[in-house]
Short mmCIF file of C-alpha atoms in Angstrom, two decimals:
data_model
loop_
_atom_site.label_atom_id
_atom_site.label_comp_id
_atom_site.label_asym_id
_atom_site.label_seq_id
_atom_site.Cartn_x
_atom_site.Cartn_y
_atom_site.Cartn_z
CA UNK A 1 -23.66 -29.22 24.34
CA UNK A 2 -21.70 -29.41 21.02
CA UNK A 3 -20.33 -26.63 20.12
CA UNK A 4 -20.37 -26.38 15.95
CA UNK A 5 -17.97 -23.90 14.12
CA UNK A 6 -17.17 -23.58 10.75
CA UNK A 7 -13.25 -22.88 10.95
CA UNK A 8 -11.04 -23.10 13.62
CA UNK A 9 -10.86 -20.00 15.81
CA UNK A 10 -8.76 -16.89 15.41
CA UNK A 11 -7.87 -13.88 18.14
CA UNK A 12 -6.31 -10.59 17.52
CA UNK A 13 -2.97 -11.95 17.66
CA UNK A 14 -4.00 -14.84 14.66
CA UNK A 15 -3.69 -11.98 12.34
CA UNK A 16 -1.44 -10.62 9.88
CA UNK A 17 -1.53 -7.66 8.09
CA UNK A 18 -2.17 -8.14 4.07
CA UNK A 19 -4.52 -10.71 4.99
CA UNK A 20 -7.38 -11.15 2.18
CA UNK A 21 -10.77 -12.57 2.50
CA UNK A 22 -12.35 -12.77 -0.56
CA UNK A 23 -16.51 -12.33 -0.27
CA UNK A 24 -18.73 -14.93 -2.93
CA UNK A 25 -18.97 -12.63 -6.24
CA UNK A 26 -22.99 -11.28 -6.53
CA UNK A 27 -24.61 -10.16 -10.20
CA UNK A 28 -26.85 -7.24 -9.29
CA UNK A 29 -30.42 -8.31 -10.27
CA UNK A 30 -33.87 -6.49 -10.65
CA UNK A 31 -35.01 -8.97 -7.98
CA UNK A 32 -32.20 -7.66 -5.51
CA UNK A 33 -32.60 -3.66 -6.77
CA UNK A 34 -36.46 -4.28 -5.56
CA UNK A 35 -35.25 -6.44 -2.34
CA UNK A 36 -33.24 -3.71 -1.43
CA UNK A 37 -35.91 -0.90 -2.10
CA UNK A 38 -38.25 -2.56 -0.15
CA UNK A 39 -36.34 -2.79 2.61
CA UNK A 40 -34.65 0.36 2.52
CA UNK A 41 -37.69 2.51 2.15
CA UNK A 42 -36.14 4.54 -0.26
CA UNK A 43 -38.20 5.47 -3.26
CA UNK A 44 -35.90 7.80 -5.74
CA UNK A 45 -36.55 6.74 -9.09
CA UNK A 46 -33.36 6.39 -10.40
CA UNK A 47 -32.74 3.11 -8.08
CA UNK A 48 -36.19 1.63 -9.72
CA UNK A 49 -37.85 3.34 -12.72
CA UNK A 50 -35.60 1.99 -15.86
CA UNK A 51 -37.26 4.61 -18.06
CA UNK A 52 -36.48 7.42 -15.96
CA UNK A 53 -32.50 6.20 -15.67
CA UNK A 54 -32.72 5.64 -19.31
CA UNK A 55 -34.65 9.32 -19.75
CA UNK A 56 -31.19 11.16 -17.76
CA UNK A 57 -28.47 8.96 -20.08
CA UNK A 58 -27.97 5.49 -17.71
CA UNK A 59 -28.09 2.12 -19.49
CA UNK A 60 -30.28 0.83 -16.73
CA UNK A 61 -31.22 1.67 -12.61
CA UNK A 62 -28.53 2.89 -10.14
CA UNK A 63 -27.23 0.69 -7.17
CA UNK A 64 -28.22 2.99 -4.13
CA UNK A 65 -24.58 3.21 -2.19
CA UNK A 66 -25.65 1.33 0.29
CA UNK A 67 -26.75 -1.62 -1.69
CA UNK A 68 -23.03 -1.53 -2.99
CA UNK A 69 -21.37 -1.67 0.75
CA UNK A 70 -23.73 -4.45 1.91
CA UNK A 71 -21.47 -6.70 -0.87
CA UNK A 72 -18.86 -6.25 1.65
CA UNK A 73 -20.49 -7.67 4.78
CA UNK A 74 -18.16 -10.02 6.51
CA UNK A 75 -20.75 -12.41 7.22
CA UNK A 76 -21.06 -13.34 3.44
CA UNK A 77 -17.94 -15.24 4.36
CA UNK A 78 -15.75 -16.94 6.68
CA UNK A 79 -14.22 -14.09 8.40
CA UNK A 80 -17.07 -14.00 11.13
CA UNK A 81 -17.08 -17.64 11.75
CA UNK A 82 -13.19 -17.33 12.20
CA UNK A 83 -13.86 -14.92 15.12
CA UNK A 84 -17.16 -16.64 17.03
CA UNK A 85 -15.33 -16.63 20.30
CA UNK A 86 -13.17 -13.39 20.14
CA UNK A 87 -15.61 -10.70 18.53
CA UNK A 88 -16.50 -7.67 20.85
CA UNK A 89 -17.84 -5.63 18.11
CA UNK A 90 -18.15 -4.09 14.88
CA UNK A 91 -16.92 -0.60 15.57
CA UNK A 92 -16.84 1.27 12.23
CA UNK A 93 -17.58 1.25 8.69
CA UNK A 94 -16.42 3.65 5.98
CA UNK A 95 -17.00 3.99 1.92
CA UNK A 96 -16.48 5.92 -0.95
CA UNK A 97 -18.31 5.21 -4.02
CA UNK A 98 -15.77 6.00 -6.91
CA UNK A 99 -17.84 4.22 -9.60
CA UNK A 100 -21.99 3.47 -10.51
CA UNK A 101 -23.05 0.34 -10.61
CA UNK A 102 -26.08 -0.95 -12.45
CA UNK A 103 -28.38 -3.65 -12.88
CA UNK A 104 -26.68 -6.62 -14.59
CA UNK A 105 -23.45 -5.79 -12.87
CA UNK A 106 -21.63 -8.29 -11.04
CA UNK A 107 -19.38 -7.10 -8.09
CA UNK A 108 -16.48 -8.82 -6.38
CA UNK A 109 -15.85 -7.71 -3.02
CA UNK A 110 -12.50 -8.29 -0.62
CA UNK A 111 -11.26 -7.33 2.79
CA UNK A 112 -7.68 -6.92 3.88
CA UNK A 113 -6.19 -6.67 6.80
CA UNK A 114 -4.73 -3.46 7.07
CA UNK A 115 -4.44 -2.29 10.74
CA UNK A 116 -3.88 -4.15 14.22
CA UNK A 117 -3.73 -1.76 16.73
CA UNK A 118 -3.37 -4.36 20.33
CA UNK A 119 -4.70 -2.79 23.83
CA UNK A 120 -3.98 -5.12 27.15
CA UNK A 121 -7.18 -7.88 26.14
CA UNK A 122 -8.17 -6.86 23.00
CA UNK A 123 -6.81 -4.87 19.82
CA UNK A 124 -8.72 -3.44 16.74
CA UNK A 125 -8.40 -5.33 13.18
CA UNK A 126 -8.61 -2.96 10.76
CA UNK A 127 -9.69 -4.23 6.99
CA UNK A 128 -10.10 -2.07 3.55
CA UNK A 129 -13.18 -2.77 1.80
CA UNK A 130 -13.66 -3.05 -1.93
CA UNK A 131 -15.67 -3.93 -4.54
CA UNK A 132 -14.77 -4.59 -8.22
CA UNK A 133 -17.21 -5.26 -10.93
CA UNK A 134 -17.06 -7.39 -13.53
CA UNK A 135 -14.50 -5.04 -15.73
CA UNK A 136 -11.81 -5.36 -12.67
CA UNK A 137 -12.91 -1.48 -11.92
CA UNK A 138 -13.25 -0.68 -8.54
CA UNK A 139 -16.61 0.91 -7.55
CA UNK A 140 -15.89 1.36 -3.87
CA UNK A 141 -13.73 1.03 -1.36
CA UNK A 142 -13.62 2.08 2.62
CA UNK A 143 -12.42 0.39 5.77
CA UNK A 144 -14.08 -1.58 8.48
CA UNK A 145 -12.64 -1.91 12.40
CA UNK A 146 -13.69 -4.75 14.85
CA UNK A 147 -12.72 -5.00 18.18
CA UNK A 148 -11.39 -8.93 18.98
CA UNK A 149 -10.21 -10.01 22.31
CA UNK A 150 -6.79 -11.74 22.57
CA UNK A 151 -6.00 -14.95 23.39
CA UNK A 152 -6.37 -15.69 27.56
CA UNK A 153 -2.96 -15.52 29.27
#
């Protein structure tokens, strides 16, 4: 069978810290505020009635939090592809939202390498999140931890 992959593959030890991937750049739409209501289930207005975001003093609906940390899902680029044959798991996943984001917006998201703690077969990459809108302000920011095997002896 032939084995496909996107990029050439990466262990634990591939990695340096200060490493940036750089996710593609998303403009929040009323299509992807009702994509992501539907799916989430949640029903607040203020994520999709513009009249009652409008009615308590915001230009337009509010990005649940959650719709702002999916923009930094590592499978929206290469980093997951770089680590088909040495992923264990995704382990953890943290945020802060410092900023709103609206309709109209568009966000820029990154992840850096900011941790590699090794164990005997595998070691945990450690990235900070963030997302930047289209004013270079940063809306959120957290940290992500995968657990990659190293390379065989």
């Amino acid at each position: 069978m032939i084995k496909h992959q996107l990029c050439a593959q990466r262990f634990f030890e591939d990695f340096q810290i200060g490493e940036v991937f750089n996710l593609p750049s998303r403009t929040m739409t009323d299509a992807l505020f009702a994509a992501f209501q539907l799916a989430s289930g949640d029903n607040h207005p203020v994520h999709y009635d513009v009249e009652y975001c409008r009615a308590h003093g915001m230009p337009h609906m509010l990005a649940h939090g959650f719709q702002v940390v999916i923009q930094t899902a590592a499978g929206a680029g290469l980093f997951p592809h770089m680590v088909e044959d040495s992923l264990k798991a995704f382990l953890e996943q943290s945020s802060r939202f410092l900023k709103p984001v609206f309709v109209g917006d568009t966000l820029y998201a990154s992840l850096c390498v900011t941790g590699l703690q090794p164990g005997r077969s595998t070691g945990v990459l450690t990235m900070r999140s963030e997302v930047r809108n289209q004013q270079d302000v940063v809306v959120m920011d957290g940290e992500q931890k995968y657990l990659l095997r190293k390379r065989a002896a």
